[in-house]
Short mmCIF file of C-alpha atoms in Angstrom, two decimals:
data_model
loop_
_atom_site.label_atom_id
_atom_site.label_comp_id
_atom_site.label_asym_id
_atom_site.label_seq_id
_atom_site.Cartn_x
_atom_site.Cartn_y
_atom_site.Cartn_z
CA UNK A 11 -84.62 85.22 -88.23
CA UNK A 12 -82.78 82.90 -85.82
CA UNK A 13 -80.10 82.18 -88.40
CA UNK A 14 -79.59 85.96 -88.93
CA UNK A 15 -79.32 86.54 -85.16
CA UNK A 16 -76.78 83.72 -84.72
CA UNK A 17 -74.83 84.86 -87.81
CA UNK A 18 -74.82 88.44 -86.49
CA UNK A 19 -73.57 87.26 -83.12
CA UNK A 20 -70.60 85.38 -84.60
CA UNK A 21 -69.78 88.25 -86.95
CA UNK A 22 -69.74 90.68 -83.93
CA UNK A 23 -67.45 88.20 -82.05
CA UNK A 24 -65.12 87.80 -85.04
CA UNK A 25 -64.80 91.56 -85.47
CA UNK A 26 -63.70 91.82 -81.92
CA UNK A 27 -61.06 89.00 -82.03
CA UNK A 28 -59.69 89.18 -85.58
CA UNK A 29 -57.36 92.10 -85.25
CA UNK A 30 -54.97 90.65 -87.85
CA UNK A 31 -52.05 92.08 -89.74
CA UNK A 32 -53.62 92.94 -93.11
CA UNK A 33 -52.79 94.33 -96.44
CA UNK A 34 -55.33 96.40 -98.32
CA UNK A 35 -57.24 93.52 -99.91
CA UNK A 36 -58.71 95.69 -102.68
CA UNK A 37 -55.26 97.09 -103.64
CA UNK A 38 -53.65 93.65 -103.39
CA UNK A 39 -56.26 92.04 -105.63
CA UNK A 40 -55.87 94.76 -108.33
CA UNK A 41 -52.08 94.30 -108.19
CA UNK A 42 -52.26 90.59 -108.44
CA UNK A 43 -54.79 90.68 -111.35
CA UNK A 44 -52.21 92.47 -113.39
CA UNK A 45 -49.96 89.40 -113.11
CA UNK A 46 -52.59 86.85 -114.15
CA UNK A 47 -52.41 85.84 -117.79
CA UNK A 48 -55.52 86.55 -119.98
CA UNK A 49 -55.85 82.88 -120.72
CA UNK A 50 -56.13 82.08 -117.01
CA UNK A 51 -58.60 84.90 -116.40
CA UNK A 52 -60.93 83.45 -119.08
CA UNK A 53 -60.49 79.81 -118.06
CA UNK A 54 -64.03 78.48 -117.27
CA UNK A 55 -62.60 75.26 -115.69
CA UNK A 56 -61.13 77.40 -112.90
CA UNK A 57 -64.41 79.12 -111.95
CA UNK A 58 -66.14 78.01 -108.79
CA UNK A 59 -62.83 77.57 -106.82
CA UNK A 60 -61.42 79.70 -104.10
CA UNK A 61 -57.64 79.58 -104.40
CA UNK A 62 -55.58 80.81 -101.44
CA UNK A 63 -51.78 80.95 -101.05
CA UNK A 64 -50.59 79.66 -97.61
CA UNK A 65 -47.27 80.73 -96.29
CA UNK A 66 -45.36 79.63 -93.22
CA UNK A 67 -42.58 82.04 -92.22
CA UNK A 68 -39.93 82.18 -89.59
CA UNK A 69 -40.34 85.81 -88.51
CA UNK A 70 -38.18 86.88 -85.63
CA UNK A 71 -39.40 90.53 -85.81
CA UNK A 72 -43.13 89.64 -85.61
CA UNK A 73 -43.86 91.46 -88.88
CA UNK A 74 -45.19 88.88 -91.24
CA UNK A 75 -45.72 91.18 -94.20
CA UNK A 76 -42.28 92.86 -94.54
CA UNK A 77 -38.63 92.13 -93.70
CA UNK A 78 -36.37 89.19 -94.56
CA UNK A 79 -39.07 86.62 -94.17
CA UNK A 80 -38.33 83.69 -96.45
CA UNK A 81 -41.32 81.39 -96.73
CA UNK A 82 -40.38 78.16 -94.85
CA UNK A 83 -43.45 76.56 -96.37
CA UNK A 84 -45.54 77.50 -99.35
CA UNK A 85 -48.80 75.87 -100.46
CA UNK A 86 -51.67 76.37 -102.83
CA UNK A 87 -55.06 75.69 -101.10
CA UNK A 88 -57.88 75.27 -103.56
CA UNK A 89 -61.43 75.08 -102.20
CA UNK A 90 -64.34 73.93 -104.39
CA UNK A 91 -66.94 76.38 -103.30
CA UNK A 92 -69.91 74.07 -104.00
CA UNK A 93 -68.68 70.81 -102.52
CA UNK A 94 -66.31 72.08 -99.87
CA UNK A 95 -63.51 69.83 -101.14
CA UNK A 96 -60.02 71.11 -100.43
CA UNK A 97 -56.84 70.22 -102.29
CA UNK A 98 -53.39 71.22 -100.96
CA UNK A 99 -50.25 71.46 -103.12
CA UNK A 100 -46.85 72.28 -101.63
CA UNK A 101 -44.42 74.22 -103.80
CA UNK A 102 -40.94 73.03 -102.73
CA UNK A 103 -39.08 76.07 -101.40
CA UNK A 104 -35.77 75.32 -103.19
CA UNK A 105 -37.40 75.12 -106.59
CA UNK A 106 -35.94 77.34 -109.35
CA UNK A 107 -38.70 79.68 -110.63
CA UNK A 108 -39.05 83.22 -111.87
CA UNK A 109 -39.58 85.17 -108.67
CA UNK A 110 -40.12 88.51 -110.40
CA UNK A 111 -38.76 90.92 -113.04
CA UNK A 112 -37.10 88.03 -114.93
CA UNK A 113 -35.05 86.95 -112.00
CA UNK A 114 -34.75 83.14 -111.55
CA UNK A 115 -33.83 81.76 -108.14
CA UNK A 116 -35.18 79.64 -105.33
CA UNK A 117 -38.98 80.03 -104.88
CA UNK A 118 -38.81 80.91 -101.15
CA UNK A 119 -36.90 84.08 -102.05
CA UNK A 120 -39.99 85.73 -103.48
CA UNK A 121 -41.56 86.35 -100.11
CA UNK A 122 -38.36 87.97 -98.77
CA UNK A 123 -38.04 90.17 -101.88
CA UNK A 124 -41.57 91.49 -102.01
CA UNK A 125 -43.83 89.97 -99.37
CA UNK A 126 -47.02 88.01 -100.08
CA UNK A 127 -47.80 89.95 -103.27
CA UNK A 128 -44.58 89.00 -105.00
CA UNK A 129 -44.80 85.41 -103.75
CA UNK A 130 -48.41 85.11 -105.09
CA UNK A 131 -47.37 86.65 -108.40
CA UNK A 132 -44.63 84.04 -108.63
CA UNK A 133 -47.16 81.22 -108.14
CA UNK A 134 -49.64 82.69 -110.63
CA UNK A 135 -47.13 83.41 -113.32
CA UNK A 136 -45.12 80.16 -113.12
CA UNK A 137 -48.10 77.83 -112.71
CA UNK A 138 -50.98 79.60 -114.57
CA UNK A 139 -52.99 80.28 -111.42
CA UNK A 140 -55.42 83.05 -110.35
CA UNK A 141 -54.69 83.46 -106.65
CA UNK A 142 -55.64 86.86 -105.14
CA UNK A 143 -55.72 85.86 -101.40
CA UNK A 144 -53.23 84.59 -98.89
CA UNK A 145 -52.82 83.57 -95.22
CA UNK A 146 -49.37 83.82 -93.61
CA UNK A 147 -48.74 82.18 -90.26
CA UNK A 148 -45.57 82.30 -88.11
CA UNK A 149 -44.40 79.32 -86.10
CA UNK A 150 -46.05 80.57 -82.88
CA UNK A 151 -49.33 81.11 -84.73
CA UNK A 152 -49.43 77.50 -85.93
CA UNK A 153 -48.55 76.28 -82.45
CA UNK A 154 -51.28 78.43 -80.80
CA UNK A 155 -53.84 77.11 -83.33
CA UNK A 156 -53.07 73.47 -82.57
CA UNK A 157 -53.01 74.12 -78.80
CA UNK A 158 -56.42 75.80 -78.98
CA UNK A 159 -57.81 72.69 -80.73
CA UNK A 160 -56.47 70.39 -78.02
CA UNK A 161 -53.48 69.02 -79.98
CA UNK A 162 -53.19 66.59 -82.81
CA UNK A 163 -52.18 62.93 -83.07
CA UNK A 164 -49.20 62.12 -85.36
CA UNK A 165 -47.23 58.93 -85.80
CA UNK A 166 -43.45 59.35 -85.73
CA UNK A 167 -40.42 57.03 -85.75
CA UNK A 168 -37.38 57.27 -83.51
CA UNK A 169 -35.28 59.31 -85.93
CA UNK A 170 -38.07 61.87 -86.33
CA UNK A 171 -38.47 62.08 -82.54
CA UNK A 172 -34.82 63.02 -82.08
CA UNK A 173 -34.96 65.76 -84.71
CA UNK A 174 -38.35 66.99 -83.39
CA UNK A 175 -37.02 67.41 -79.93
CA UNK A 176 -34.05 69.42 -81.25
CA UNK A 177 -36.45 71.79 -82.99
CA UNK A 178 -38.53 72.04 -79.81
CA UNK A 179 -35.42 73.06 -77.95
CA UNK A 180 -34.34 75.52 -80.67
CA UNK A 181 -37.67 77.28 -80.57
CA UNK A 182 -37.49 77.41 -76.75
CA UNK A 183 -34.14 79.25 -77.13
CA UNK A 184 -35.29 81.52 -80.03
CA UNK A 185 -38.89 82.25 -79.07
CA UNK A 186 -39.12 81.51 -75.36
CA UNK A 187 -41.62 78.75 -75.86
CA UNK A 188 -41.86 75.74 -73.51
CA UNK A 189 -39.19 73.13 -73.89
CA UNK A 190 -41.50 70.02 -73.97
CA UNK A 191 -39.78 67.06 -75.64
CA UNK A 192 -41.63 64.09 -76.98
CA UNK A 193 -40.68 61.10 -74.81
CA UNK A 194 -41.51 58.17 -77.08
CA UNK A 195 -41.98 57.34 -80.71
CA UNK A 196 -45.20 55.87 -82.15
CA UNK A 197 -48.58 57.68 -82.25
CA UNK A 198 -48.22 60.81 -80.16
CA UNK A 199 -50.74 63.48 -79.09
CA UNK A 200 -48.68 66.51 -79.84
CA UNK A 201 -49.05 70.03 -78.44
CA UNK A 202 -48.63 72.99 -80.74
CA UNK A 203 -44.88 73.44 -80.32
CA UNK A 204 -44.26 69.68 -80.89
CA UNK A 205 -46.42 69.56 -83.98
CA UNK A 206 -44.76 72.80 -85.36
CA UNK A 207 -41.32 71.17 -84.68
CA UNK A 208 -42.42 68.05 -86.51
CA UNK A 209 -43.41 70.11 -89.54
CA UNK A 210 -39.88 71.56 -89.68
CA UNK A 211 -37.94 68.33 -89.84
CA UNK A 212 -35.96 68.05 -93.04
CA UNK A 213 -32.80 66.02 -92.27
CA UNK A 214 -34.25 62.53 -92.71
CA UNK A 215 -34.73 60.43 -95.86
CA UNK A 216 -36.73 62.51 -98.37
CA UNK A 217 -35.24 65.83 -97.26
CA UNK A 218 -37.42 68.80 -98.19
CA UNK A 219 -39.97 66.60 -100.00
CA UNK A 220 -40.62 64.67 -96.78
CA UNK A 221 -40.76 67.92 -94.79
CA UNK A 222 -43.45 69.37 -97.17
CA UNK A 223 -45.35 66.06 -96.65
CA UNK A 224 -45.10 66.53 -92.90
CA UNK A 225 -46.41 70.04 -93.21
CA UNK A 226 -49.44 68.80 -95.21
CA UNK A 227 -50.00 66.10 -92.57
CA UNK A 228 -50.03 68.78 -89.83
CA UNK A 229 -52.54 70.88 -91.79
CA UNK A 230 -54.72 67.86 -92.49
CA UNK A 231 -54.78 66.81 -88.80
CA UNK A 232 -55.48 70.42 -87.85
CA UNK A 233 -58.39 70.64 -90.33
CA UNK A 234 -59.78 67.37 -89.03
CA UNK A 235 -59.79 68.80 -85.51
CA UNK A 236 -61.34 72.08 -86.73
CA UNK A 237 -64.19 70.12 -88.46
CA UNK A 238 -65.02 68.48 -85.16
CA UNK A 239 -65.24 71.86 -83.38
CA UNK A 240 -68.19 74.28 -83.48
CA UNK A 241 -68.07 77.92 -84.53
CA UNK A 242 -67.66 79.02 -80.93
CA UNK A 243 -64.57 76.96 -80.44
CA UNK A 244 -63.18 78.16 -83.75
CA UNK A 245 -63.61 81.76 -82.72
CA UNK A 246 -61.52 80.93 -79.72
CA UNK A 247 -58.94 79.41 -82.00
CA UNK A 248 -58.91 82.56 -84.07
CA UNK A 249 -58.39 84.63 -80.87
CA UNK A 250 -55.29 82.49 -80.12
CA UNK A 251 -53.67 82.88 -83.52
CA UNK A 252 -54.32 86.52 -84.43
CA UNK A 253 -50.97 87.75 -83.05
CA UNK A 254 -48.95 85.64 -85.45
CA UNK A 255 -51.11 85.61 -88.57
CA UNK A 256 -51.51 87.95 -91.61
CA UNK A 257 -54.11 87.64 -94.32
CA UNK A 258 -55.87 89.48 -97.21
CA UNK A 259 -59.21 87.85 -96.30
CA UNK A 260 -61.88 90.04 -94.87
CA UNK A 261 -63.57 89.35 -91.56
CA UNK A 262 -66.71 88.32 -93.53
CA UNK A 263 -64.71 85.85 -95.56
CA UNK A 264 -62.97 84.39 -92.46
CA UNK A 265 -66.35 84.09 -90.78
CA UNK A 266 -67.77 82.30 -93.81
CA UNK A 267 -64.90 79.81 -93.74
CA UNK A 268 -65.37 79.19 -89.99
CA UNK A 269 -69.13 78.62 -90.40
CA UNK A 270 -68.41 76.18 -93.22
CA UNK A 271 -65.56 74.33 -91.46
CA UNK A 272 -67.60 71.24 -90.63
CA UNK A 273 -68.34 70.80 -94.37
CA UNK A 274 -64.81 71.19 -95.56
CA UNK A 275 -62.91 67.98 -96.52
CA UNK A 276 -59.37 67.49 -97.57
CA UNK A 277 -59.74 65.52 -100.82
CA UNK A 278 -56.04 65.29 -101.83
CA UNK A 279 -52.55 66.59 -101.38
CA UNK A 280 -49.46 66.80 -103.61
CA UNK A 281 -46.24 68.69 -104.27
CA UNK A 282 -44.48 70.59 -107.05
CA UNK A 283 -42.40 69.89 -108.99
CA UNK A 284 -43.81 66.29 -109.32
CA UNK A 285 -41.20 63.52 -108.76
CA UNK A 286 -41.15 62.42 -112.44
CA UNK A 287 -40.69 66.01 -113.65
CA UNK A 288 -37.94 67.30 -111.38
CA UNK A 289 -34.17 67.15 -111.03
CA UNK A 290 -31.41 68.66 -108.99
CA UNK A 291 -28.75 71.23 -109.85
CA UNK A 292 -26.30 73.60 -108.34
CA UNK A 293 -24.91 77.11 -109.12
CA UNK A 294 -22.53 79.41 -107.29
CA UNK A 295 -25.34 81.90 -106.54
CA UNK A 296 -28.13 79.50 -105.55
CA UNK A 297 -26.23 76.52 -104.18
CA UNK A 298 -28.10 73.27 -104.56
CA UNK A 299 -31.65 73.60 -105.93
CA UNK A 300 -34.64 71.67 -107.22
CA UNK A 301 -35.14 71.93 -110.93
CA UNK A 302 -38.56 71.63 -112.69
CA UNK A 303 -37.25 69.62 -115.66
CA UNK A 304 -40.47 70.30 -117.50
CA UNK A 305 -42.52 73.21 -116.16
CA UNK A 306 -45.27 72.45 -118.76
CA UNK A 307 -45.79 68.93 -117.45
CA UNK A 308 -45.96 70.23 -113.85
CA UNK A 309 -48.49 72.94 -114.78
CA UNK A 310 -50.62 70.34 -116.65
CA UNK A 311 -50.48 67.94 -113.66
CA UNK A 312 -51.52 70.85 -111.27
CA UNK A 313 -54.51 71.87 -113.35
CA UNK A 314 -55.74 68.27 -113.60
CA UNK A 315 -55.31 67.76 -109.80
CA UNK A 316 -56.88 71.03 -108.71
CA UNK A 317 -59.59 71.69 -111.27
CA UNK A 318 -60.05 68.41 -113.10
CA UNK A 319 -58.85 70.01 -116.27
CA UNK A 320 -57.39 67.44 -118.63
CA UNK A 321 -55.20 68.26 -121.66
CA UNK A 322 -54.49 71.76 -120.38
CA UNK A 323 -52.56 74.01 -122.70
CA UNK A 324 -50.19 76.31 -120.85
CA UNK A 325 -50.12 80.08 -121.42
CA UNK A 326 -47.54 81.63 -123.70
CA UNK A 327 -46.01 83.36 -120.66
CA UNK A 328 -45.55 80.06 -118.83
CA UNK A 329 -44.13 78.48 -121.99
CA UNK A 330 -41.49 81.22 -122.12
CA UNK A 331 -40.47 80.48 -118.50
CA UNK A 332 -40.30 76.83 -119.24
CA UNK A 333 -37.95 77.48 -122.13
CA UNK A 334 -35.77 79.76 -120.11
CA UNK A 335 -35.31 77.21 -117.31
CA UNK A 336 -34.53 74.47 -119.82
CA UNK A 337 -31.89 76.64 -121.55
CA UNK A 338 -30.21 78.11 -118.45
CA UNK A 339 -30.30 75.47 -115.69
CA UNK A 340 -28.87 72.03 -116.17
CA UNK A 341 -29.53 69.15 -113.80
CA UNK A 342 -26.57 67.12 -112.43
CA UNK A 343 -28.98 64.21 -111.81
#
């Protein structure tokens, strides 16, 4: 009875605070299921996992679901529902993929072309996934989350500090946030704006690959802080982020994740395309891009990493996309 009372209290609190931008989750799920290959739908190895697409967007209008919002970051978050293990995989935004209707261009275009539904379909169809849920957060939403948790500690070098402070200043000019530069390199307790600025750095060695790694680091540190917090504190966090977050998850699903937060553990992170299976190219339309030299190898790695599925055989649809990329995009190195 006590558990029911406590659960009911938090559900009531969550219903009051979680006034998020939403899509109709039922309609979205039905739309997305049409884009999932029959082979993936029947794959027993993928059962027991909650797969969620995470998008970070630079939305100046405040509308996270529509408008010209290219996804600045894009990740697949896979949660093992029995163990609570989480695995995060970044999809590098400049990767050439089919983004819809046979159109091949940089992956981050999908969100701008058709919002979260088109971006999720792109992930499902290019990588043999079965995602039907998403969370989209703007820069301010990430910053508010980190501030509500008391900040996160990140180690930076002097080059990163200089770029970080430039992004802090840029966000001050663009969004009216506080201009709070980091004074020294080393291990720094960062506030939300500083940590968000850190996650945006791309002009150091490693370029976009290093930036995606920084983004995963920020998420890992944020998750670690969330695990240390109780449900009441996490409700306060939710209250801080709702103005700059959109999701397909229901209040009950969000409550369930909050109640389980202390049991969630980040078991591994990675990025796509994998280093050994990627190259670089350039066209007049797309400029410089990242090329999945072998989409099949990348898909097989992903299924092994997320679901422990060895010797995965990709779907016919994914094989066709792999062949198209091989025949129509040539790496220059």
